[in-house]
Amino acid sequence: MVTHNNNEGLYIEQGVHPPHFDKTLDDDGRPKRTGTALTASAHIITAVIGSGVLSLAWAIAQLGWAVGPAVLVAFSLITYMTSTMLADGYRSPDPVTGKRNYTYMEVVRANLGGRKVQLCGLAQYVNLVGVSIGYTITASISMVAVKRSNCFHKNGHHVKCNTSNNPYMIIFGCIQILLSQIPNFHELSWLSIVAAIMSFAYSTIGLALSIAKVVGDGIGRTSLTGVTVGVDVTASDKVWRCFQALGDIAFAYAYSNVLVEIQDQILQKKKLIEDTLKSSPPENKVMKKASLVGVSTTSLFYILCGCVGYAAFGNKAPGNFLTGFGFYEPFWLVDFANVCIAVHLVGAYQVFTQPVFGFVESWARKHWPENKFITREHPIVIPFGSGIYYLNWFRLVWRTAYVIVTAILAMLFPFFNDFLGLLGSLSFWPLTVFFPIELHISQAKVPKFSTKWIALKTLSYSCLVVSLIAAAGSIQGLVGSVKKYKPFQAQN
């Protein structure tokens, strides 16, 4: 006996055949999703373990042993809890059988509506653009580190080996121009798996080098309260640095802005024959499992890298702990770690920019459906039987322009720690905390002024305060960096 999908009438109204007529289509009439919990976990690890891990030793150094590790644990617990809330919003009104919402904005529109939709879109896409710039900066720093370590190894440690980041930002941008022409997010699963492996590699190398430094040189000068006022910093600098450290940690955990897009790629098999074919676990359950794997894995690495890195370098921990091992020695291992960072960020850049690409292209098709420059796909046969690539001129021009603009902005503002802290502070509260909590209150119909409602609201507003003080610290750091910065100058 064939069981028809409950949404069959909706498909007919939209002029789309229900999925049981075509096994290549999913339950919403779109091409079959091929994602799994494994690929979703890989996307999450790729998105979470990024350049943020490099600044955690510095962040712990500002906060000290008493507060630093506790803040890392708190951020990981909050991120996991709110990511499960957001996963339930993918379908609405029912989180298992409801209508799919393909983007973060659609989730907010379906569950909250009103001005919150525009606020969500503004927060999400400003952050995604910022991440593109931040990853371009970080990738270039890693590539420059490889060149400098080879220079020191070849010419001796007395040579300055000044190197400009700009050529490497251009190289990174050219790679992204090519990869950005991949039309769909789900086709990047292989890139995310490679990137996730790279993130494990460089995090492990940084951890191993820190342990070796502790074993060889002993634990650096550390304290319960971090950098010492009057010795390492002034009292005002101590406060601003602590604020900025919160922003750096917040950035390290930021992936909520692409969670919905990742979840949309999870394979969802529907019942076509009653009592014969069983459906796979609902997307929200699979996504919660993937979030648990992704967040717990990254949290373990973060705590180890941050704490062991602080133990190795003490209160003088560098902003990027992979650049703090003397003159990049052992050079071959540090080189490999920095190559891993660059490869990882090649994939992470795409994970974060594909939602931006998709949003702009959908908006353009909706407003100019008759414009062939925007809508027409030109089939190009790939040699050696590799298939057909569909060229779209608007996609080519728009995505290329986006990569170029973000690369230019990265050249103008190449401030690693300050930039990451600002991004983290601006995105953490609205995207990681506020909207997921509001979604949960709405979807679960949590009674107003109940104990649970008060607890959730208290958490939300507490995180708002944290985001505001983190933003203040990062802005103060940026202002100081801009005053001393000379554009396009070689790195010392």
PDB file of C-alpha atoms in Angstrom, residues 79-360:
ATOM      1  CA  THR A  79      26.712  26.865  22.077  1.00  0.00           C
ATOM      2  CA  TYR A  80      25.590  23.246  22.233  1.00  0.00           C
ATOM      3  CA  MET A  81      22.342  24.040  24.040  1.00  0.00           C
ATOM      4  CA  THR A  82      21.310  26.804  21.663  1.00  0.00           C
ATOM      5  CA  SER A  83      22.362  24.814  18.575  1.00  0.00           C
ATOM      6  CA  THR A  84      19.878  22.082  19.569  1.00  0.00           C
ATOM      7  CA  MET A  85      17.178  24.741  19.865  1.00  0.00           C
ATOM      8  CA  LEU A  86      18.016  26.084  16.433  1.00  0.00           C
ATOM      9  CA  ALA A  87      17.990  22.560  14.964  1.00  0.00           C
ATOM     10  CA  ASP A  88      14.352  22.201  16.044  1.00  0.00           C
ATOM     11  CA  GLY A  89      13.471  25.326  14.084  1.00  0.00           C
ATOM     12  CA  TYR A  90      14.502  23.811  10.726  1.00  0.00           C
ATOM     13  CA  ARG A  91      10.958  22.469  10.325  1.00  0.00           C
ATOM     14  CA  SER A  92       7.918  24.342  11.545  1.00  0.00           C
ATOM     15  CA  PRO A  93       5.498  24.330  13.178  1.00  0.00           C
ATOM     16  CA  ASP A  94       6.422  20.719  14.051  1.00  0.00           C
ATOM     17  CA  PRO A  95      10.195  20.083  14.317  1.00  0.00           C
ATOM     18  CA  VAL A  96       9.851  16.601  12.724  1.00  0.00           C
ATOM     19  CA  THR A  97       7.077  16.777  10.115  1.00  0.00           C
ATOM     20  CA  GLY A  98       6.688  20.503   9.504  1.00  0.00           C
ATOM     21  CA  LYS A  99       7.609  22.583   6.467  1.00  0.00           C
ATOM     22  CA  ARG A 100      11.327  22.992   5.833  1.00  0.00           C
ATOM     23  CA  ASN A 101      12.997  26.352   6.368  1.00  0.00           C
ATOM     24  CA  TYR A 102      16.104  26.470   4.215  1.00  0.00           C
ATOM     25  CA  THR A 103      17.980  29.381   5.813  1.00  0.00           C
ATOM     26  CA  TYR A 104      18.407  30.964   9.238  1.00  0.00           C
ATOM     27  CA  MET A 105      16.210  33.887   8.120  1.00  0.00           C
ATOM     28  CA  GLU A 106      13.440  31.529   7.019  1.00  0.00           C
ATOM     29  CA  VAL A 107      13.563  29.803  10.398  1.00  0.00           C
ATOM     30  CA  VAL A 108      13.107  33.159  12.144  1.00  0.00           C
ATOM     31  CA  ARG A 109      10.375  34.219   9.687  1.00  0.00           C
ATOM     32  CA  ALA A 110       8.406  31.006  10.198  1.00  0.00           C
ATOM     33  CA  ASN A 111       8.644  31.007  14.000  1.00  0.00           C
ATOM     34  CA  LEU A 112       9.007  34.646  15.064  1.00  0.00           C
ATOM     35  CA  GLY A 113       8.252  36.970  12.133  1.00  0.00           C
ATOM     36  CA  GLY A 114       8.197  40.763  12.256  1.00  0.00           C
ATOM     37  CA  ARG A 115      11.275  42.927  12.542  1.00  0.00           C
ATOM     38  CA  LYS A 116      13.234  40.012  13.955  1.00  0.00           C
ATOM     39  CA  VAL A 117      13.570  38.600  10.426  1.00  0.00           C
ATOM     40  CA  GLN A 118      15.411  41.705   9.188  1.00  0.00           C
ATOM     41  CA  LEU A 119      17.530  41.860  12.343  1.00  0.00           C
ATOM     42  CA  CYS A 120      18.483  38.204  11.911  1.00  0.00           C
ATOM     43  CA  GLY A 121      19.446  38.724   8.281  1.00  0.00           C
ATOM     44  CA  LEU A 122      21.530  41.787   9.118  1.00  0.00           C
ATOM     45  CA  ALA A 123      23.359  40.017  11.947  1.00  0.00           C
ATOM     46  CA  GLN A 124      23.925  36.816   9.968  1.00  0.00           C
ATOM     47  CA  TYR A 125      25.162  38.244   6.708  1.00  0.00           C
ATOM     48  CA  VAL A 126      27.309  40.998   8.227  1.00  0.00           C
ATOM     49  CA  ASN A 127      28.972  38.299  10.302  1.00  0.00           C
ATOM     50  CA  LEU A 128      29.438  35.988   7.312  1.00  0.00           C
ATOM     51  CA  VAL A 129      31.093  38.772   5.322  1.00  0.00           C
ATOM     52  CA  GLY A 130      33.301  39.528   8.318  1.00  0.00           C
ATOM     53  CA  VAL A 131      34.310  35.876   8.604  1.00  0.00           C
ATOM     54  CA  SER A 132      35.321  35.936   4.922  1.00  0.00           C
ATOM     55  CA  ILE A 133      37.646  38.846   5.660  1.00  0.00           C
ATOM     56  CA  GLY A 134      38.947  37.253   8.864  1.00  0.00           C
ATOM     57  CA  TYR A 135      39.734  33.959   7.180  1.00  0.00           C
ATOM     58  CA  THR A 136      41.550  35.739   4.351  1.00  0.00           C
ATOM     59  CA  ILE A 137      43.724  37.506   6.958  1.00  0.00           C
ATOM     60  CA  THR A 138      44.424  34.297   8.870  1.00  0.00           C
ATOM     61  CA  ALA A 139      45.229  32.213   5.807  1.00  0.00           C
ATOM     62  CA  SER A 140      47.707  34.827   4.601  1.00  0.00           C
ATOM     63  CA  ILE A 141      49.364  34.959   8.053  1.00  0.00           C
ATOM     64  CA  SER A 142      49.855  31.195   7.914  1.00  0.00           C
ATOM     65  CA  MET A 143      51.293  31.304   4.400  1.00  0.00           C
ATOM     66  CA  VAL A 144      53.631  34.135   5.395  1.00  0.00           C
ATOM     67  CA  ALA A 145      54.715  32.105   8.439  1.00  0.00           C
ATOM     68  CA  VAL A 146      55.808  29.280   6.113  1.00  0.00           C
ATOM     69  CA  LYS A 147      57.935  31.646   4.035  1.00  0.00           C
ATOM     70  CA  ARG A 148      59.468  33.306   7.103  1.00  0.00           C
ATOM     71  CA  SER A 149      60.323  30.000   8.794  1.00  0.00           C
ATOM     72  CA  ASN A 150      62.095  28.835   5.628  1.00  0.00           C
ATOM     73  CA  CYS A 151      63.891  32.172   5.438  1.00  0.00           C
ATOM     74  CA  PHE A 152      65.103  31.869   9.046  1.00  0.00           C
ATOM     75  CA  HIS A 153      66.172  28.277   8.475  1.00  0.00           C
ATOM     76  CA  LYS A 154      68.097  29.137   5.316  1.00  0.00           C
ATOM     77  CA  ASN A 155      69.634  32.498   6.219  1.00  0.00           C
ATOM     78  CA  GLY A 156      69.892  32.366  10.019  1.00  0.00           C
ATOM     79  CA  HIS A 157      67.945  33.935  12.834  1.00  0.00           C
ATOM     80  CA  HIS A 158      69.715  37.295  12.518  1.00  0.00           C
ATOM     81  CA  VAL A 159      67.897  38.033   9.224  1.00  0.00           C
ATOM     82  CA  LYS A 160      64.676  40.058   9.513  1.00  0.00           C
ATOM     83  CA  CYS A 161      62.817  38.125   6.793  1.00  0.00           C
ATOM     84  CA  ASN A 162      60.155  40.835   6.393  1.00  0.00           C
ATOM     85  CA  THR A 163      57.284  39.569   4.260  1.00  0.00           C
ATOM     86  CA  SER A 164      54.097  41.229   3.044  1.00  0.00           C
ATOM     87  CA  ASN A 165      50.774  39.437   3.581  1.00  0.00           C
ATOM     88  CA  ASN A 166      49.206  40.955   0.484  1.00  0.00           C
ATOM     89  CA  PRO A 167      50.512  38.562  -2.212  1.00  0.00           C
ATOM     90  CA  TYR A 168      49.255  35.637  -0.151  1.00  0.00           C
ATOM     91  CA  MET A 169      45.857  37.234   0.295  1.00  0.00           C
ATOM     92  CA  ILE A 170      45.705  37.525  -3.482  1.00  0.00           C
ATOM     93  CA  ILE A 171      46.666  33.839  -3.880  1.00  0.00           C
ATOM     94  CA  PHE A 172      44.006  32.836  -1.346  1.00  0.00           C
ATOM     95  CA  GLY A 173      41.457  34.982  -3.163  1.00  0.00           C
ATOM     96  CA  CYS A 174      42.235  33.378  -6.528  1.00  0.00           C
ATOM     97  CA  ILE A 175      41.677  29.920  -5.031  1.00  0.00           C
ATOM     98  CA  GLN A 176      38.353  31.069  -3.569  1.00  0.00           C
ATOM     99  CA  ILE A 177      37.228  32.511  -6.907  1.00  0.00           C
ATOM    100  CA  LEU A 178      37.586  29.050  -8.430  1.00  0.00           C
ATOM    101  CA  LEU A 179      35.928  27.171  -5.552  1.00  0.00           C
ATOM    102  CA  SER A 180      33.102  29.699  -5.270  1.00  0.00           C
ATOM    103  CA  GLN A 181      31.826  28.611  -8.675  1.00  0.00           C
ATOM    104  CA  ILE A 182      30.644  25.334  -7.141  1.00  0.00           C
ATOM    105  CA  PRO A 183      26.886  25.949  -7.376  1.00  0.00           C
ATOM    106  CA  ASN A 184      25.533  24.092  -4.341  1.00  0.00           C
ATOM    107  CA  PHE A 185      26.475  23.819  -0.676  1.00  0.00           C
ATOM    108  CA  HIS A 186      26.068  20.020  -0.507  1.00  0.00           C
ATOM    109  CA  GLU A 187      28.733  19.561  -3.180  1.00  0.00           C
ATOM    110  CA  LEU A 188      31.315  20.858  -0.688  1.00  0.00           C
ATOM    111  CA  SER A 189      31.110  17.867   1.678  1.00  0.00           C
ATOM    112  CA  TRP A 190      34.426  16.491   0.433  1.00  0.00           C
ATOM    113  CA  LEU A 191      36.076  19.879   0.996  1.00  0.00           C
ATOM    114  CA  SER A 192      34.713  20.061   4.544  1.00  0.00           C
ATOM    115  CA  ILE A 193      36.018  16.587   5.388  1.00  0.00           C
ATOM    116  CA  VAL A 194      39.497  17.531   4.128  1.00  0.00           C
ATOM    117  CA  ALA A 195      39.304  20.816   6.045  1.00  0.00           C
ATOM    118  CA  ALA A 196      38.207  19.053   9.234  1.00  0.00           C
ATOM    119  CA  ILE A 197      41.227  16.719   8.975  1.00  0.00           C
ATOM    120  CA  MET A 198      43.477  19.751   8.517  1.00  0.00           C
ATOM    121  CA  SER A 199      41.998  21.453  11.591  1.00  0.00           C
ATOM    122  CA  PHE A 200      42.746  18.369  13.691  1.00  0.00           C
ATOM    123  CA  ALA A 201      46.264  18.285  12.293  1.00  0.00           C
ATOM    124  CA  TYR A 202      47.317  21.845  13.086  1.00  0.00           C
ATOM    125  CA  SER A 203      45.547  21.876  16.457  1.00  0.00           C
ATOM    126  CA  THR A 204      47.356  18.666  17.394  1.00  0.00           C
ATOM    127  CA  ILE A 205      50.703  20.026  16.199  1.00  0.00           C
ATOM    128  CA  GLY A 206      50.230  23.253  18.161  1.00  0.00           C
ATOM    129  CA  LEU A 207      49.288  21.220  21.225  1.00  0.00           C
ATOM    130  CA  ALA A 208      52.298  18.897  20.798  1.00  0.00           C
ATOM    131  CA  LEU A 209      54.703  21.827  20.363  1.00  0.00           C
ATOM    132  CA  SER A 210      53.275  23.477  23.479  1.00  0.00           C
ATOM    133  CA  ILE A 211      53.728  20.284  25.490  1.00  0.00           C
ATOM    134  CA  ALA A 212      57.308  19.962  24.181  1.00  0.00           C
ATOM    135  CA  LYS A 213      58.003  23.553  25.188  1.00  0.00           C
ATOM    136  CA  VAL A 214      56.644  22.922  28.708  1.00  0.00           C
ATOM    137  CA  VAL A 215      58.758  19.748  29.004  1.00  0.00           C
ATOM    138  CA  GLY A 216      61.886  21.467  27.679  1.00  0.00           C
ATOM    139  CA  ASP A 217      61.630  24.949  29.197  1.00  0.00           C
ATOM    140  CA  GLY A 218      59.188  24.446  32.047  1.00  0.00           C
ATOM    141  CA  ILE A 219      55.887  26.202  32.611  1.00  0.00           C
ATOM    142  CA  GLY A 220      55.933  29.874  31.689  1.00  0.00           C
ATOM    143  CA  ARG A 221      55.100  32.667  34.121  1.00  0.00           C
ATOM    144  CA  THR A 222      51.389  32.201  34.704  1.00  0.00           C
ATOM    145  CA  SER A 223      48.894  33.227  37.386  1.00  0.00           C
ATOM    146  CA  LEU A 224      45.307  32.708  38.501  1.00  0.00           C
ATOM    147  CA  THR A 225      44.367  36.152  37.197  1.00  0.00           C
ATOM    148  CA  GLY A 226      46.417  36.189  33.972  1.00  0.00           C
ATOM    149  CA  VAL A 227      48.660  39.036  32.836  1.00  0.00           C
ATOM    150  CA  THR A 228      49.899  41.069  35.795  1.00  0.00           C
ATOM    151  CA  VAL A 229      49.013  44.738  36.167  1.00  0.00           C
ATOM    152  CA  GLY A 230      52.165  46.841  36.511  1.00  0.00           C
ATOM    153  CA  VAL A 231      54.380  44.086  35.103  1.00  0.00           C
ATOM    154  CA  ASP A 232      52.861  42.979  31.808  1.00  0.00           C
ATOM    155  CA  VAL A 233      50.173  45.620  31.233  1.00  0.00           C
ATOM    156  CA  THR A 234      48.614  48.741  32.704  1.00  0.00           C
ATOM    157  CA  ALA A 235      45.366  48.503  34.657  1.00  0.00           C
ATOM    158  CA  SER A 236      43.293  49.870  31.755  1.00  0.00           C
ATOM    159  CA  ASP A 237      44.993  47.562  29.246  1.00  0.00           C
ATOM    160  CA  LYS A 238      44.206  44.610  31.515  1.00  0.00           C
ATOM    161  CA  VAL A 239      40.498  45.432  31.440  1.00  0.00           C
ATOM    162  CA  TRP A 240      40.375  45.997  27.677  1.00  0.00           C
ATOM    163  CA  ARG A 241      42.347  42.815  26.983  1.00  0.00           C
ATOM    164  CA  CYS A 242      40.013  40.742  29.163  1.00  0.00           C
ATOM    165  CA  PHE A 243      37.061  42.127  27.234  1.00  0.00           C
ATOM    166  CA  GLN A 244      38.737  41.325  23.922  1.00  0.00           C
ATOM    167  CA  ALA A 245      39.590  37.807  25.131  1.00  0.00           C
ATOM    168  CA  LEU A 246      35.859  37.160  25.614  1.00  0.00           C
ATOM    169  CA  GLY A 247      35.300  38.189  21.996  1.00  0.00           C
ATOM    170  CA  ASP A 248      38.059  35.880  20.773  1.00  0.00           C
ATOM    171  CA  ILE A 249      36.534  32.936  22.635  1.00  0.00           C
ATOM    172  CA  ALA A 250      33.059  33.808  21.330  1.00  0.00           C
ATOM    173  CA  PHE A 251      34.419  33.859  17.773  1.00  0.00           C
ATOM    174  CA  ALA A 252      36.043  30.476  18.289  1.00  0.00           C
ATOM    175  CA  TYR A 253      32.622  28.903  18.915  1.00  0.00           C
ATOM    176  CA  ALA A 254      30.649  30.742  16.231  1.00  0.00           C
ATOM    177  CA  TYR A 255      28.900  28.442  13.776  1.00  0.00           C
ATOM    178  CA  SER A 256      25.201  29.082  14.404  1.00  0.00           C
ATOM    179  CA  ASN A 257      25.110  31.397  11.394  1.00  0.00           C
ATOM    180  CA  VAL A 258      25.531  28.407   9.058  1.00  0.00           C
ATOM    181  CA  LEU A 259      23.880  25.672  11.148  1.00  0.00           C
ATOM    182  CA  VAL A 260      20.549  25.758   9.293  1.00  0.00           C
ATOM    183  CA  GLU A 261      22.282  25.616   5.913  1.00  0.00           C
ATOM    184  CA  ILE A 262      24.316  22.608   7.106  1.00  0.00           C
ATOM    185  CA  GLN A 263      21.184  20.907   8.432  1.00  0.00           C
ATOM    186  CA  ASP A 264      19.409  21.392   5.105  1.00  0.00           C
ATOM    187  CA  GLN A 265      21.909  19.000   3.517  1.00  0.00           C
ATOM    188  CA  ILE A 266      21.131  16.075   5.844  1.00  0.00           C
ATOM    189  CA  LEU A 267      19.597  13.140   3.995  1.00  0.00           C
ATOM    190  CA  GLN A 268      15.970  12.630   4.899  1.00  0.00           C
ATOM    191  CA  LYS A 269      14.412   9.409   3.649  1.00  0.00           C
ATOM    192  CA  LYS A 270      10.613   9.421   3.708  1.00  0.00           C
ATOM    193  CA  LYS A 271       8.208   6.533   3.989  1.00  0.00           C
ATOM    194  CA  LEU A 272       6.916   5.554   0.564  1.00  0.00           C
ATOM    195  CA  ILE A 273       5.569   2.141   1.437  1.00  0.00           C
ATOM    196  CA  GLU A 274       3.818   1.743   4.772  1.00  0.00           C
ATOM    197  CA  ASP A 275       5.480  -0.686   7.207  1.00  0.00           C
ATOM    198  CA  THR A 276       8.085  -1.625   4.586  1.00  0.00           C
ATOM    199  CA  LEU A 277      10.489   1.291   4.335  1.00  0.00           C
ATOM    200  CA  LYS A 278      11.274   3.032   7.614  1.00  0.00           C
ATOM    201  CA  SER A 279      12.258   6.698   7.584  1.00  0.00           C
ATOM    202  CA  SER A 280      15.689   7.758   8.772  1.00  0.00           C
ATOM    203  CA  PRO A 281      15.967   9.787  11.999  1.00  0.00           C
ATOM    204  CA  PRO A 282      14.465  13.296  11.628  1.00  0.00           C
ATOM    205  CA  GLU A 283      16.881  16.054  10.660  1.00  0.00           C
ATOM    206  CA  ASN A 284      16.700  17.735  14.049  1.00  0.00           C
ATOM    207  CA  LYS A 285      17.774  14.547  15.856  1.00  0.00           C
ATOM    208  CA  VAL A 286      20.612  13.926  13.415  1.00  0.00           C
ATOM    209  CA  MET A 287      21.690  17.556  13.698  1.00  0.00           C
ATOM    210  CA  LYS A 288      21.669  17.421  17.505  1.00  0.00           C
ATOM    211  CA  LYS A 289      23.897  14.367  17.349  1.00  0.00           C
ATOM    212  CA  ALA A 290      26.209  16.096  14.877  1.00  0.00           C
ATOM    213  CA  SER A 291      26.286  19.210  17.084  1.00  0.00           C
ATOM    214  CA  LEU A 292      27.185  17.117  20.132  1.00  0.00           C
ATOM    215  CA  VAL A 293      30.038  15.461  18.236  1.00  0.00           C
ATOM    216  CA  GLY A 294      31.221  18.720  16.695  1.00  0.00           C
ATOM    217  CA  VAL A 295      31.006  20.957  19.771  1.00  0.00           C
ATOM    218  CA  SER A 296      32.411  18.383  22.224  1.00  0.00           C
ATOM    219  CA  THR A 297      35.315  17.567  19.889  1.00  0.00           C
ATOM    220  CA  THR A 298      36.195  21.197  19.332  1.00  0.00           C
ATOM    221  CA  SER A 299      35.766  22.051  23.023  1.00  0.00           C
ATOM    222  CA  LEU A 300      38.284  19.378  23.965  1.00  0.00           C
ATOM    223  CA  PHE A 301      40.790  20.787  21.480  1.00  0.00           C
ATOM    224  CA  TYR A 302      40.098  24.343  22.589  1.00  0.00           C
ATOM    225  CA  ILE A 303      40.622  23.636  26.271  1.00  0.00           C
ATOM    226  CA  LEU A 304      43.800  21.695  25.576  1.00  0.00           C
ATOM    227  CA  CYS A 305      45.236  24.235  23.117  1.00  0.00           C
ATOM    228  CA  GLY A 306      44.272  27.222  25.239  1.00  0.00           C
ATOM    229  CA  CYS A 307      45.467  25.854  28.584  1.00  0.00           C
ATOM    230  CA  VAL A 308      48.598  24.047  27.394  1.00  0.00           C
ATOM    231  CA  GLY A 309      49.463  27.020  25.181  1.00  0.00           C
ATOM    232  CA  TYR A 310      49.180  29.337  28.180  1.00  0.00           C
ATOM    233  CA  ALA A 311      51.327  26.961  30.235  1.00  0.00           C
ATOM    234  CA  ALA A 312      53.971  27.001  27.497  1.00  0.00           C
ATOM    235  CA  PHE A 313      54.131  30.758  26.887  1.00  0.00           C
ATOM    236  CA  GLY A 314      52.786  32.142  30.148  1.00  0.00           C
ATOM    237  CA  ASN A 315      51.642  35.752  30.265  1.00  0.00           C
ATOM    238  CA  LYS A 316      53.600  36.469  27.093  1.00  0.00           C
ATOM    239  CA  ALA A 317      51.435  34.145  24.969  1.00  0.00           C
ATOM    240  CA  PRO A 318      51.298  35.429  21.350  1.00  0.00           C
ATOM    241  CA  GLY A 319      48.079  36.258  19.533  1.00  0.00           C
ATOM    242  CA  ASN A 320      48.680  33.304  17.200  1.00  0.00           C
ATOM    243  CA  PHE A 321      50.289  30.546  19.252  1.00  0.00           C
ATOM    244  CA  LEU A 322      51.739  28.775  16.204  1.00  0.00           C
ATOM    245  CA  THR A 323      53.986  31.783  15.590  1.00  0.00           C
ATOM    246  CA  GLY A 324      55.424  31.795  19.106  1.00  0.00           C
ATOM    247  CA  PHE A 325      57.863  28.897  18.934  1.00  0.00           C
ATOM    248  CA  GLY A 326      61.135  30.818  18.730  1.00  0.00           C
ATOM    249  CA  PHE A 327      62.108  31.359  15.123  1.00  0.00           C
ATOM    250  CA  TYR A 328      59.481  28.872  13.866  1.00  0.00           C
ATOM    251  CA  GLU A 329      61.438  25.823  15.032  1.00  0.00           C
ATOM    252  CA  PRO A 330      61.237  22.942  14.302  1.00  0.00           C
ATOM    253  CA  PHE A 331      60.626  24.684  11.004  1.00  0.00           C
ATOM    254  CA  TRP A 332      59.336  21.680   9.046  1.00  0.00           C
ATOM    255  CA  LEU A 333      56.656  20.883  11.641  1.00  0.00           C
ATOM    256  CA  VAL A 334      55.565  24.504  12.019  1.00  0.00           C
ATOM    257  CA  ASP A 335      55.505  24.754   8.212  1.00  0.00           C
ATOM    258  CA  PHE A 336      53.237  21.727   7.988  1.00  0.00           C
ATOM    259  CA  ALA A 337      50.903  23.125  10.677  1.00  0.00           C
ATOM    260  CA  ASN A 338      50.603  26.442   8.867  1.00  0.00           C
ATOM    261  CA  VAL A 339      49.923  24.690   5.560  1.00  0.00           C
ATOM    262  CA  CYS A 340      47.162  22.764   7.332  1.00  0.00           C
ATOM    263  CA  ILE A 341      45.691  26.047   8.579  1.00  0.00           C
ATOM    264  CA  ALA A 342      45.688  27.502   5.063  1.00  0.00           C
ATOM    265  CA  VAL A 343      44.059  24.374   3.579  1.00  0.00           C
ATOM    266  CA  HIS A 344      41.483  24.295   6.364  1.00  0.00           C
ATOM    267  CA  LEU A 345      40.563  27.938   5.813  1.00  0.00           C
ATOM    268  CA  VAL A 346      40.160  27.314   2.086  1.00  0.00           C
ATOM    269  CA  GLY A 347      37.296  24.977   2.990  1.00  0.00           C
ATOM    270  CA  ALA A 348      35.966  27.004   5.934  1.00  0.00           C
ATOM    271  CA  TYR A 349      35.742  30.124   3.757  1.00  0.00           C
ATOM    272  CA  GLN A 350      33.366  28.286   1.438  1.00  0.00           C
ATOM    273  CA  VAL A 351      31.257  26.900   4.299  1.00  0.00           C
ATOM    274  CA  PHE A 352      30.673  30.461   5.520  1.00  0.00           C
ATOM    275  CA  THR A 353      30.255  32.192   2.156  1.00  0.00           C
ATOM    276  CA  GLN A 354      27.897  29.781   0.405  1.00  0.00           C
ATOM    277  CA  PRO A 355      24.898  31.092   2.430  1.00  0.00           C
ATOM    278  CA  VAL A 356      25.785  34.640   1.305  1.00  0.00           C
ATOM    279  CA  PHE A 357      26.020  33.512  -2.299  1.00  0.00           C
ATOM    280  CA  GLY A 358      22.737  31.641  -2.084  1.00  0.00           C
ATOM    281  CA  PHE A 359      20.892  34.561  -0.473  1.00  0.00           C
ATOM    282  CA  VAL A 360      21.945  37.118  -3.087  1.00  0.00           C
TER     283      VAL A 360
END
